[in-house]
PDB file of C-alpha atoms and ligand atoms in Angstrom:
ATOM      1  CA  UNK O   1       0.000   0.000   0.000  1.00  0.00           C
ATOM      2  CA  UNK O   2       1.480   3.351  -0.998  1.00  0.00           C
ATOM      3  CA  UNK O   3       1.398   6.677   1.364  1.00  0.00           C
ATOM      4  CA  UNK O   4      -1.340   8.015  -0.408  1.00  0.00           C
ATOM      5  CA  UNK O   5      -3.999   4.787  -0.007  1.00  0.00           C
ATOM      6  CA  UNK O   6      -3.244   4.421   2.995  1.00  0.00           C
ATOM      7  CA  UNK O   7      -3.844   8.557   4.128  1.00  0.00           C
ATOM      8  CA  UNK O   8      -6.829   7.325   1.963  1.00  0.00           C
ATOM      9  CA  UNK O   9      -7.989   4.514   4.201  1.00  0.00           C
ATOM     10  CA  UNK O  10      -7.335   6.792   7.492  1.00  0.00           C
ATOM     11  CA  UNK O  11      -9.326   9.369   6.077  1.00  0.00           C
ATOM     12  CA  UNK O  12     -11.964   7.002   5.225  1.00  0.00           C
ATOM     13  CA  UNK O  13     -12.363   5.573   8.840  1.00  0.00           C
ATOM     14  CA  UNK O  14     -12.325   9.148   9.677  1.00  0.00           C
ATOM     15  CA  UNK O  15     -15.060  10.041   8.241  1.00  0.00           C
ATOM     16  CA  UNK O  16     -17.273   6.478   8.838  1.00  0.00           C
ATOM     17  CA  UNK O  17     -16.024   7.587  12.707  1.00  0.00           C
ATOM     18  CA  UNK O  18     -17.816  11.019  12.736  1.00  0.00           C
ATOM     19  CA  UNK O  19     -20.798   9.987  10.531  1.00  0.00           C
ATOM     20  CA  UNK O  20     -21.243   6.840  13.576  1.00  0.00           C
ATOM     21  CA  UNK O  21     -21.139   9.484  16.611  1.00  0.00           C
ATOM     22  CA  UNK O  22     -23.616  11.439  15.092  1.00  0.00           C
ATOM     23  CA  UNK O  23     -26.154   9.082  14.078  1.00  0.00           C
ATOM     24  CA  UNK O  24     -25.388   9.136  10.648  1.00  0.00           C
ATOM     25  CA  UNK O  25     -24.787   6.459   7.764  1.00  0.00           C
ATOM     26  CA  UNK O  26     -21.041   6.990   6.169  1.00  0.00           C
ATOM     27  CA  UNK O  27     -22.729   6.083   2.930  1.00  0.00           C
ATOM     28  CA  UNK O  28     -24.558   9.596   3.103  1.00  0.00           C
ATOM     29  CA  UNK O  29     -21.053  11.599   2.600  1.00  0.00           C
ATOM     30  CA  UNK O  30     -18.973  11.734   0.021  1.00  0.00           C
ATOM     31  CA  UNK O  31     -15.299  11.834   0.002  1.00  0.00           C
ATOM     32  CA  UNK O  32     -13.809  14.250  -2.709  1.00  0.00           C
ATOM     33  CA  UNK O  33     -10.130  13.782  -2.751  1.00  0.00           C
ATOM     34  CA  UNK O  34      -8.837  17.193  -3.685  1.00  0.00           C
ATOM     35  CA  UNK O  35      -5.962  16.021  -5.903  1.00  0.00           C
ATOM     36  CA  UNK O  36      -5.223  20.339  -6.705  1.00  0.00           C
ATOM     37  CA  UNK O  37      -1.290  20.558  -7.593  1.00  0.00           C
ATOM     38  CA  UNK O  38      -1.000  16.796  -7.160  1.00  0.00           C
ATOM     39  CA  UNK O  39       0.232  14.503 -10.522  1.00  0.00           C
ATOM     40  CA  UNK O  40      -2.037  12.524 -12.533  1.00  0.00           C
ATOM     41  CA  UNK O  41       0.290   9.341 -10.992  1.00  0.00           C
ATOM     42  CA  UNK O  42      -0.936  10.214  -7.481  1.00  0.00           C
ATOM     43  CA  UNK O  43      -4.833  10.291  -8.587  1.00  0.00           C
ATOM     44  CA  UNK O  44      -3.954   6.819 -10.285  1.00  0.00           C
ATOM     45  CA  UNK O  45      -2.686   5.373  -6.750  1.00  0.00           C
ATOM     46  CA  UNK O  46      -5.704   6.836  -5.108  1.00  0.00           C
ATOM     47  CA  UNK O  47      -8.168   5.834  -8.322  1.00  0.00           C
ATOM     48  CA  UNK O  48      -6.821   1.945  -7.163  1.00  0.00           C
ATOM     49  CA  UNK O  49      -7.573   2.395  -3.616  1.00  0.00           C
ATOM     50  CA  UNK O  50     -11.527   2.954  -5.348  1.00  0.00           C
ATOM     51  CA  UNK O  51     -11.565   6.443  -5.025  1.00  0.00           C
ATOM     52  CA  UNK O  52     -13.622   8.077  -7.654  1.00  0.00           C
ATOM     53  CA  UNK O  53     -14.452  11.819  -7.163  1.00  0.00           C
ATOM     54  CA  UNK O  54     -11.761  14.299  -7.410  1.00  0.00           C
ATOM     55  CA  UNK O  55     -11.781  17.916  -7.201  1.00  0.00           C
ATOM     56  CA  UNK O  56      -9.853  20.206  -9.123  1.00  0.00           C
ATOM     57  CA  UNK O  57      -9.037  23.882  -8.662  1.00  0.00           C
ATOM     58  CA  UNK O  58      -7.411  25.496 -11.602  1.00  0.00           C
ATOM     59  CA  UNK O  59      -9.145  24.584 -15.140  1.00  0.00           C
ATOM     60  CA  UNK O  60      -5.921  24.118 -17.174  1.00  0.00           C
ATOM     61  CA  UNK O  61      -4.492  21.540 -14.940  1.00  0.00           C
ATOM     62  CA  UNK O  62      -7.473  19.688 -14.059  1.00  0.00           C
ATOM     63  CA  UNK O  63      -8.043  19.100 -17.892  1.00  0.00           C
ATOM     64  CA  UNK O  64      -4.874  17.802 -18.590  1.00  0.00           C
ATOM     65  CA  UNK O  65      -4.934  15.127 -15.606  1.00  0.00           C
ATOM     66  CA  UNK O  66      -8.638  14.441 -16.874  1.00  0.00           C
ATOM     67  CA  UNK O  67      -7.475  13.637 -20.713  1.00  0.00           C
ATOM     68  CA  UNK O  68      -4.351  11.933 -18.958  1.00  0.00           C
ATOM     69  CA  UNK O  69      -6.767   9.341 -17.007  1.00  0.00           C
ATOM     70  CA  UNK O  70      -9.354   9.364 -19.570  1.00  0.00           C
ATOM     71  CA  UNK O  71      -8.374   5.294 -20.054  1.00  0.00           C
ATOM     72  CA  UNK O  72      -9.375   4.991 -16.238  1.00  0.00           C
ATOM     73  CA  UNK O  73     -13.448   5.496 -16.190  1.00  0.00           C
ATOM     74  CA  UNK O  74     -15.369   5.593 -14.192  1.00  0.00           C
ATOM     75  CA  UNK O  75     -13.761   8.469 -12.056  1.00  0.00           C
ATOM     76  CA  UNK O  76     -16.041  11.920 -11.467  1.00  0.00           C
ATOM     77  CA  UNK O  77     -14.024  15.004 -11.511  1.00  0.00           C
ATOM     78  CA  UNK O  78     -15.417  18.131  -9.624  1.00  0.00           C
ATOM     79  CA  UNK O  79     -14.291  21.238 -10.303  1.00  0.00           C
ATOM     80  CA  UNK O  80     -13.760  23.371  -7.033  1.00  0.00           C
ATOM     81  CA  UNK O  81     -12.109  26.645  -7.997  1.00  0.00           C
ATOM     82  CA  UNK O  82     -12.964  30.161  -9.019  1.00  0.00           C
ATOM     83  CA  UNK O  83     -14.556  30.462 -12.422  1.00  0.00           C
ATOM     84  CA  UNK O  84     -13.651  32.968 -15.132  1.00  0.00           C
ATOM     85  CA  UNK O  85     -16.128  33.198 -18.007  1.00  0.00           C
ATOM     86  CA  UNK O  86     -13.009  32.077 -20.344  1.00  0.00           C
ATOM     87  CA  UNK O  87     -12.949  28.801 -19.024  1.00  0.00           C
ATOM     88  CA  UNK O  88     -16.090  27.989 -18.678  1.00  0.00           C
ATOM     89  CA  UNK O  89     -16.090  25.732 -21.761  1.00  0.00           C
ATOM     90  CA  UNK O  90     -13.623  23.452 -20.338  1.00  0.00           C
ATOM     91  CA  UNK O  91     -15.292  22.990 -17.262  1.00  0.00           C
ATOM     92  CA  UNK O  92     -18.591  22.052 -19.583  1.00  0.00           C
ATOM     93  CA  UNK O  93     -16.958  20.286 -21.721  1.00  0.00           C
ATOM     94  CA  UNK O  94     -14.844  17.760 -18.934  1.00  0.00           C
ATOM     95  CA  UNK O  95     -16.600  17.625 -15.403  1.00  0.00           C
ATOM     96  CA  UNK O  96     -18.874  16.059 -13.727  1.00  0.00           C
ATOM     97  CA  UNK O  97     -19.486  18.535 -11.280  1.00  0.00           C
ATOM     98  CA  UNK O  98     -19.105  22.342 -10.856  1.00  0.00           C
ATOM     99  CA  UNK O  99     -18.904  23.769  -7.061  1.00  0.00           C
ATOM    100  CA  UNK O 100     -18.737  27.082  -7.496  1.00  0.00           C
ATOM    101  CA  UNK O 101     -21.401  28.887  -9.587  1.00  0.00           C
ATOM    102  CA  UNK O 102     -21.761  32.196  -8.469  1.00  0.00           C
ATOM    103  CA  UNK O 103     -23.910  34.225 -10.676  1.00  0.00           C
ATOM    104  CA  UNK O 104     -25.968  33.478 -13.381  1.00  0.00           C
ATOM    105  CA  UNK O 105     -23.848  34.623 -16.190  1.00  0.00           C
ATOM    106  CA  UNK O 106     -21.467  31.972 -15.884  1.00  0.00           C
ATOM    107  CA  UNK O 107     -24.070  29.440 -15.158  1.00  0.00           C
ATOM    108  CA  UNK O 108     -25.615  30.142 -18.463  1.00  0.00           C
ATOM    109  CA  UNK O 109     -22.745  30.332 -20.023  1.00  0.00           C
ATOM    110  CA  UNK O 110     -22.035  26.625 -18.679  1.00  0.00           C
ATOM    111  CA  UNK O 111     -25.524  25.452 -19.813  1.00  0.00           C
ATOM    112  CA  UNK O 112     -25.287  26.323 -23.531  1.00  0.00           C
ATOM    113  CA  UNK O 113     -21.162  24.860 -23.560  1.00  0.00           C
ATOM    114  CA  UNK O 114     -22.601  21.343 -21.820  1.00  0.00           C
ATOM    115  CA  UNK O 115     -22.209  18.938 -24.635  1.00  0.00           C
ATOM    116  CA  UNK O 116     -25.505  17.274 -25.985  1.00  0.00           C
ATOM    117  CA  UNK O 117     -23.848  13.937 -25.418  1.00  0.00           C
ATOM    118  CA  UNK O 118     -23.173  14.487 -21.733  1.00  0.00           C
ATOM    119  CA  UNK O 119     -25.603  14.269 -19.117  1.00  0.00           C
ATOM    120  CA  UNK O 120     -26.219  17.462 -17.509  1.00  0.00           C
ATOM    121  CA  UNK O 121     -23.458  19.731 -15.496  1.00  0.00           C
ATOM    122  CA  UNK O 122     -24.135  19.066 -11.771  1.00  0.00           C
ATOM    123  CA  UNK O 123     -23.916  22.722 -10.146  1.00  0.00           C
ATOM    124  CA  UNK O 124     -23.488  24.013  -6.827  1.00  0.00           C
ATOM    125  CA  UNK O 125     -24.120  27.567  -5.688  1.00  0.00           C
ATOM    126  CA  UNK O 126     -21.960  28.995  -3.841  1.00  0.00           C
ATOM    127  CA  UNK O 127     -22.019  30.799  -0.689  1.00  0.00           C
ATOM    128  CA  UNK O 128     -20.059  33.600   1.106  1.00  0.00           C
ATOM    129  CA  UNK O 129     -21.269  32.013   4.958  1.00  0.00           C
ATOM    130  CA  UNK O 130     -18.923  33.555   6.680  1.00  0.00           C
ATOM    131  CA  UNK O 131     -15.444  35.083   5.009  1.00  0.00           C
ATOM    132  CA  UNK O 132     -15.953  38.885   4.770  1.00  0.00           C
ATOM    133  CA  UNK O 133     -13.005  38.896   3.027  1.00  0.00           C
ATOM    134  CA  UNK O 134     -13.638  36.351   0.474  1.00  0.00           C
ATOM    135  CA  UNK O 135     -15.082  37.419  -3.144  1.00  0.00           C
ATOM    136  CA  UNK O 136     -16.364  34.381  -3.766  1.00  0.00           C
ATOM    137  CA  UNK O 137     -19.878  32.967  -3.443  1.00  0.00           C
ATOM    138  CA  UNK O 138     -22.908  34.501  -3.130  1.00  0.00           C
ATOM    139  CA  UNK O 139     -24.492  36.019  -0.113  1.00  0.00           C
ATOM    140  CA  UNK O 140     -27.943  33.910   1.042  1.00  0.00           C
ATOM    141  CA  UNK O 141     -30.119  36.371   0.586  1.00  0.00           C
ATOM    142  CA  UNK O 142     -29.326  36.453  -3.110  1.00  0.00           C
ATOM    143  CA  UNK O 143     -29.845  32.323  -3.227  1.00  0.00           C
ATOM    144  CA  UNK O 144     -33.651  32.058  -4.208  1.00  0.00           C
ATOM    145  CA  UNK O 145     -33.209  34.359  -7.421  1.00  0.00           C
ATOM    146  CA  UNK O 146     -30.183  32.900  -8.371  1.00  0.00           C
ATOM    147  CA  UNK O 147     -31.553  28.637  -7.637  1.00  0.00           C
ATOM    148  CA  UNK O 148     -34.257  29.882  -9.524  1.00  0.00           C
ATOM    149  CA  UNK O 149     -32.184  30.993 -12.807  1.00  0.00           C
ATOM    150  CA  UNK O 150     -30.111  27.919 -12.574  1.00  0.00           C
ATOM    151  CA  UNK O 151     -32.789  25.090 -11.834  1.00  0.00           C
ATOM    152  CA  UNK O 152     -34.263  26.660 -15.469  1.00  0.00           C
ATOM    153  CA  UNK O 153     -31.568  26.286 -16.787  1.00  0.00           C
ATOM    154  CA  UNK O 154     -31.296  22.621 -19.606  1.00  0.00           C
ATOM    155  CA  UNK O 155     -28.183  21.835 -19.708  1.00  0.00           C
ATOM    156  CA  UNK O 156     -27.031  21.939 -15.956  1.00  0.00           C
ATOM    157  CA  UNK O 157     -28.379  20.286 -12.818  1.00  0.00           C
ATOM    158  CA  UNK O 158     -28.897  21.962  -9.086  1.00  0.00           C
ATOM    159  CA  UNK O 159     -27.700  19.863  -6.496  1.00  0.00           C
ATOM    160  CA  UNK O 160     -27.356  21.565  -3.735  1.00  0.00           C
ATOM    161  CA  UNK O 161     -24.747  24.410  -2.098  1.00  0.00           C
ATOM    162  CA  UNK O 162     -21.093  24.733  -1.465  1.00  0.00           C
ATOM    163  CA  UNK O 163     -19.027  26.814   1.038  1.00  0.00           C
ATOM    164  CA  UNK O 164     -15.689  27.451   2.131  1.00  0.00           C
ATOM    165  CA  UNK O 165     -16.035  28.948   5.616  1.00  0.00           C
ATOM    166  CA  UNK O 166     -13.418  31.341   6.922  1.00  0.00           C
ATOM    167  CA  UNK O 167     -10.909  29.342   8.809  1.00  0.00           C
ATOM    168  CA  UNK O 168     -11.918  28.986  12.519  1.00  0.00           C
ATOM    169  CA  UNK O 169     -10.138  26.644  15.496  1.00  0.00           C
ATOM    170  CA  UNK O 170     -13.052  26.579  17.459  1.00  0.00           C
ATOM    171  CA  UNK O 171     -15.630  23.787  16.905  1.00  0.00           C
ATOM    172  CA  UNK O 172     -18.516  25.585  18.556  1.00  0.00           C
ATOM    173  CA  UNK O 173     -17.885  28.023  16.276  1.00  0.00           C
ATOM    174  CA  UNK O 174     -17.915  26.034  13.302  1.00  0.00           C
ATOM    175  CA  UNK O 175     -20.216  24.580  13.822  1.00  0.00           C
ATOM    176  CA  UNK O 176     -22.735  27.460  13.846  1.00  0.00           C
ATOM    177  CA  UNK O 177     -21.720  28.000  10.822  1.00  0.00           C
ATOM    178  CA  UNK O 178     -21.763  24.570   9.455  1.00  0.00           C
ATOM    179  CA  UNK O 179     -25.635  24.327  10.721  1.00  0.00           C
ATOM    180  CA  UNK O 180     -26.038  27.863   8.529  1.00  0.00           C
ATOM    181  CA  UNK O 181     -25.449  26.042   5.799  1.00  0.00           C
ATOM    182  CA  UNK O 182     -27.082  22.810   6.163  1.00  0.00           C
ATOM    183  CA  UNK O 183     -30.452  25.081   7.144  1.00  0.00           C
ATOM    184  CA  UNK O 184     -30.260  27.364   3.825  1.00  0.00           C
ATOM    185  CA  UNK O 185     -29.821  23.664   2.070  1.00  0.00           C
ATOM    186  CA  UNK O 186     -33.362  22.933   3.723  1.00  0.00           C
ATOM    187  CA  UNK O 187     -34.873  26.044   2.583  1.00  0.00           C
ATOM    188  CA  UNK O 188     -33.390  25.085  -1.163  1.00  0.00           C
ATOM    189  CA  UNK O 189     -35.011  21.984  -0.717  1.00  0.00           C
ATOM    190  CA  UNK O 190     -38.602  23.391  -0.016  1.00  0.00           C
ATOM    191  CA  UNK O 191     -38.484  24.982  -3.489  1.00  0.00           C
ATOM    192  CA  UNK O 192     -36.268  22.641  -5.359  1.00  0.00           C
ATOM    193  CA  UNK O 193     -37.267  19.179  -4.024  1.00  0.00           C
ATOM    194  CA  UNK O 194     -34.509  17.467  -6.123  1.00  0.00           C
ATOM    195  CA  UNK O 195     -31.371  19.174  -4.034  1.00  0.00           C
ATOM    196  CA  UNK O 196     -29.305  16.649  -2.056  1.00  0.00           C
ATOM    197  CA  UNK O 197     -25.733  18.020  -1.519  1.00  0.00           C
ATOM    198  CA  UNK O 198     -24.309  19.974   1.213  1.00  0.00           C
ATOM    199  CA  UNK O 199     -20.187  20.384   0.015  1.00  0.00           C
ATOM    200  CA  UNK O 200     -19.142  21.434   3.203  1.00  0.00           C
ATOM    201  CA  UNK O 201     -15.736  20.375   5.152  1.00  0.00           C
ATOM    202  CA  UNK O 202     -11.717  20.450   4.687  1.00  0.00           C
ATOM    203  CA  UNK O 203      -9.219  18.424   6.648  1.00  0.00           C
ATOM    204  CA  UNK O 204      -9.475  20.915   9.798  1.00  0.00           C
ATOM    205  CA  UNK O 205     -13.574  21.346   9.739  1.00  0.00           C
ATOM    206  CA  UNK O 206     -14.646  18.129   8.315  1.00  0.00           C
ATOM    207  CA  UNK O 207     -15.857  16.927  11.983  1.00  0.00           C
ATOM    208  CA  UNK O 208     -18.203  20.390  12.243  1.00  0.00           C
ATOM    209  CA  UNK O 209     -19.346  20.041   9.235  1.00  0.00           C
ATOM    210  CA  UNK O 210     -20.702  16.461   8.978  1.00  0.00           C
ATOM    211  CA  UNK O 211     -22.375  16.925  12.423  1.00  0.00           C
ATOM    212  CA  UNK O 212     -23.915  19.770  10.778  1.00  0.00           C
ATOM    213  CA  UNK O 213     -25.736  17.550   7.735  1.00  0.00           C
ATOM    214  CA  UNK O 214     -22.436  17.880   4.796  1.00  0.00           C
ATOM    215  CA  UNK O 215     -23.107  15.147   2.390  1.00  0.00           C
ATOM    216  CA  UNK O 216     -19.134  16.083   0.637  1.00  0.00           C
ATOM    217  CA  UNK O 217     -16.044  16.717   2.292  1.00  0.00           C
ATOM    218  CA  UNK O 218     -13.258  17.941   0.177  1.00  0.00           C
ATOM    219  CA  UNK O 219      -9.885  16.312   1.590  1.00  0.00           C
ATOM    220  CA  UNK O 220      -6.457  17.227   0.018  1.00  0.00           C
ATOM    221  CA  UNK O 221      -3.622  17.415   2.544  1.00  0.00           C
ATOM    222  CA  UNK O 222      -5.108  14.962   4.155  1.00  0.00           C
ATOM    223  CA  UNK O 223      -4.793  12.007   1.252  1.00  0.00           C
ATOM    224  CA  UNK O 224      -1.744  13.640  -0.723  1.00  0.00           C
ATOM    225  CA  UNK O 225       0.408  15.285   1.509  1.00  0.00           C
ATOM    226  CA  UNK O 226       1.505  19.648   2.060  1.00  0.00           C
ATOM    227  CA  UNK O 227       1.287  20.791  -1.365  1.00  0.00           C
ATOM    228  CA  UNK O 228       3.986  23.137  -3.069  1.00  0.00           C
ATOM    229  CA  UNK O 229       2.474  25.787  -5.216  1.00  0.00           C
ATOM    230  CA  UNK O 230       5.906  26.540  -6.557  1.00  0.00           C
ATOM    231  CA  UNK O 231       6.004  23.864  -8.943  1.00  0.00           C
ATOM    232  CA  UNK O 232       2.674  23.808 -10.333  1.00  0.00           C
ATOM    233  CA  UNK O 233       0.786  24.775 -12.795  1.00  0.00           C
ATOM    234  CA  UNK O 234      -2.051  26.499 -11.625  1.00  0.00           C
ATOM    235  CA  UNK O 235      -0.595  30.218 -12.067  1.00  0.00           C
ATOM    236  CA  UNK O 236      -1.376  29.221 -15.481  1.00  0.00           C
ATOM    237  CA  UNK O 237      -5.113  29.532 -14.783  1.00  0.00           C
TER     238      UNK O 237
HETATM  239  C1  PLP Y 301      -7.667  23.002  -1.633  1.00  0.00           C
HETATM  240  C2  PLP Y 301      -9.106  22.897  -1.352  1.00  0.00           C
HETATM  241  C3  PLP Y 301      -9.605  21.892  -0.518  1.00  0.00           C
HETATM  242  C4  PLP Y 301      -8.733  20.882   0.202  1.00  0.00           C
HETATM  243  O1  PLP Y 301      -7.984  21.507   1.198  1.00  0.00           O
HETATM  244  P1  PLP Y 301      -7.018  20.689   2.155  1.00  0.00           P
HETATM  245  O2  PLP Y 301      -6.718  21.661   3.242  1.00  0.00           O
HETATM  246  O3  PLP Y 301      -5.807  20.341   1.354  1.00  0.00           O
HETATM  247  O4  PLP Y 301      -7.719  19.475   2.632  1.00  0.00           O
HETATM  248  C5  PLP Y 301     -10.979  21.823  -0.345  1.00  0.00           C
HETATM  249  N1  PLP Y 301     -11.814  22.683  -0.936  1.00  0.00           N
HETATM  250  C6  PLP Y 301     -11.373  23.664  -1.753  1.00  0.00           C
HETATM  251  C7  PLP Y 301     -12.343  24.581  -2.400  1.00  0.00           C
HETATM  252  C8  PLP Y 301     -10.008  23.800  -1.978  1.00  0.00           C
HETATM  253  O5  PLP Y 301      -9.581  24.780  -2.776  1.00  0.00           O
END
C-alpha cells in the first residue's frame, strides 16, 4: 500500500467515525479527494484504492490530468475553484461537477457549452457564509433568485450548495456556521425538491461540518500530503 492509499484509508475511517457518533450512515457523505497541484500518478494510486471523485481547482491543470486518465473510467471530476467566463467551456466540456457557480452569467454560459452527449453539469451555488473577506460565493439572501435561474436552466443540474467557511479553530464556532449552511440547504429543498448536496468540510472542519448535515467533504492534505504551489501549474489559470 502506498502513502497516499493508505492517508486514503485513514481518512476514510475518519469520516465512517464522525458519521457513527452522530447518528449518521457513512454512505450519506462523500469523500472528494482534492488532488489540486498533485500529478495525474498520485490520482492513479488513489483511483486503485476505489476512489472516484476528485476535485480540481485550476481549469488548465485539471483538464490535462482528466485527458491523462481518460483510459481509467469511471472516475467523477469536480471542479472546485474560481470560475472565469473564459474557461467555462472546459469545465462544460470535462466535469462532472461544478462547485462554485456564483452568478448566473457563468451558469448560463455553462448550460449552452454542456455537450448534448453528456448528461447534464451538476452545479453548486456557492455561498459567502462567513469570510468577509472572500469574493467568492454569493451572499444567502441572493440564493432564491439565483436557484431559480439555474434550476431553469437545460443543460445543468442543481444539487445543492457549497461553502468554504473562513478558517476557525473553534468547533462551537464552526459549527454554527456549518448548521447555517445545512439550514439554507433545507430552505433550497422546499423549493427545489430534487437538491441533495451539502459540500461542506476540509481536513481541519470536516468533523463540524458532517455533524452539521455535509453530504461532501473535500480532503487534500489529508490524502496527498503539504502541497507546493511553486512547482505547479495552476498560475497558469
Ligand atoms: C484546496 C481545497 C480543498 C482541500 O484543502 P485541504 O486543506 O488540502 O484538505 C478543499 N476545498 C477547496 C475549495 C479547496 O480549494
Amino acid at each position: 500500500m502506498t502513502s497516499i492509499q493508505h492517508n486514503l484509508q485513514e481518512t476514510r475511517q475518519r469520516i465512517a467515525a464522525i458519521a457513527e457518533r452522530c447518528g449518521r450512515s457513512p454512505q450519506e457523505i462523500t469523500l472528494l479527494a482534492v488532488s489540486k497541484t498533485k500529478p495525474a500518478s498520485a490520482v492513479a494510486e488513489a483511483a486503485d484504492a476505489g476512489q472516484i471523485a476528485f476535485g480540481e481547482n485550476y481549469v488548465q491543470e485539471g483538464v490535462e490530468k482528466i485527458q491523462a486518465l481518460s483510459e481509467r473510467s469511471p472516475l467523477e471530476w469536480h471542479f472546485i475553484g474560481p470560475l472565469q467566463s473564459n474557461k467555462s467551456r472546459q469545465v462544460a466540456e470535462h466535469f462532472a461537477w461544478c462547485h462554485t457557480v456564483d452568478r448566473i452569467r457563468i451558469a448560463s454560459r455553462l448550460s449552452e457549452q454542456r455537450p448534448a452527449h453528456l448528461p447534464p453539469l451538476n452545479v453548486l451555488i456557492q455561498i459567502n457564509i462567513s469570510d468577509e473577506h472572500s469574493k467568492s460565493g454569493i451572499m444567502l439572501e441572493e440564493l432564491p433568485a439565483l436557484a431559480q435561474a439555474v434550476a431553469a436552466l437545460p443543460n445543468l443540474r442543481l444539487r445543492g450548495l457549497m461553502a468554504i467557511p473562513a478558517p476557525e479553530n473553534d468547533y462551537q464556532r464552526q459549527l454554527t456556521v456549518a448548521k447555517k449552511m445545512a439550514d439554507a440547504l433545507a430552505t433550497l429543498k422546499q423549493k427545489h425538491p430534487f437538491v441533495d448536496t451539502l459540500s461542506l468540510g476540509m481536513s481541519d472542519d470536516m468533523e463540524a461540518a458532517i455533524t452539521a448535515g455535509s453530504t461532501m467533504v473535500r480532503i487534500g492534505t489529508a490524502i496527498f500530503g503539504a502541497r507546493s504551489y511553486a512547482a505547479t501549474t495552476h498560475n497558469k489559470n
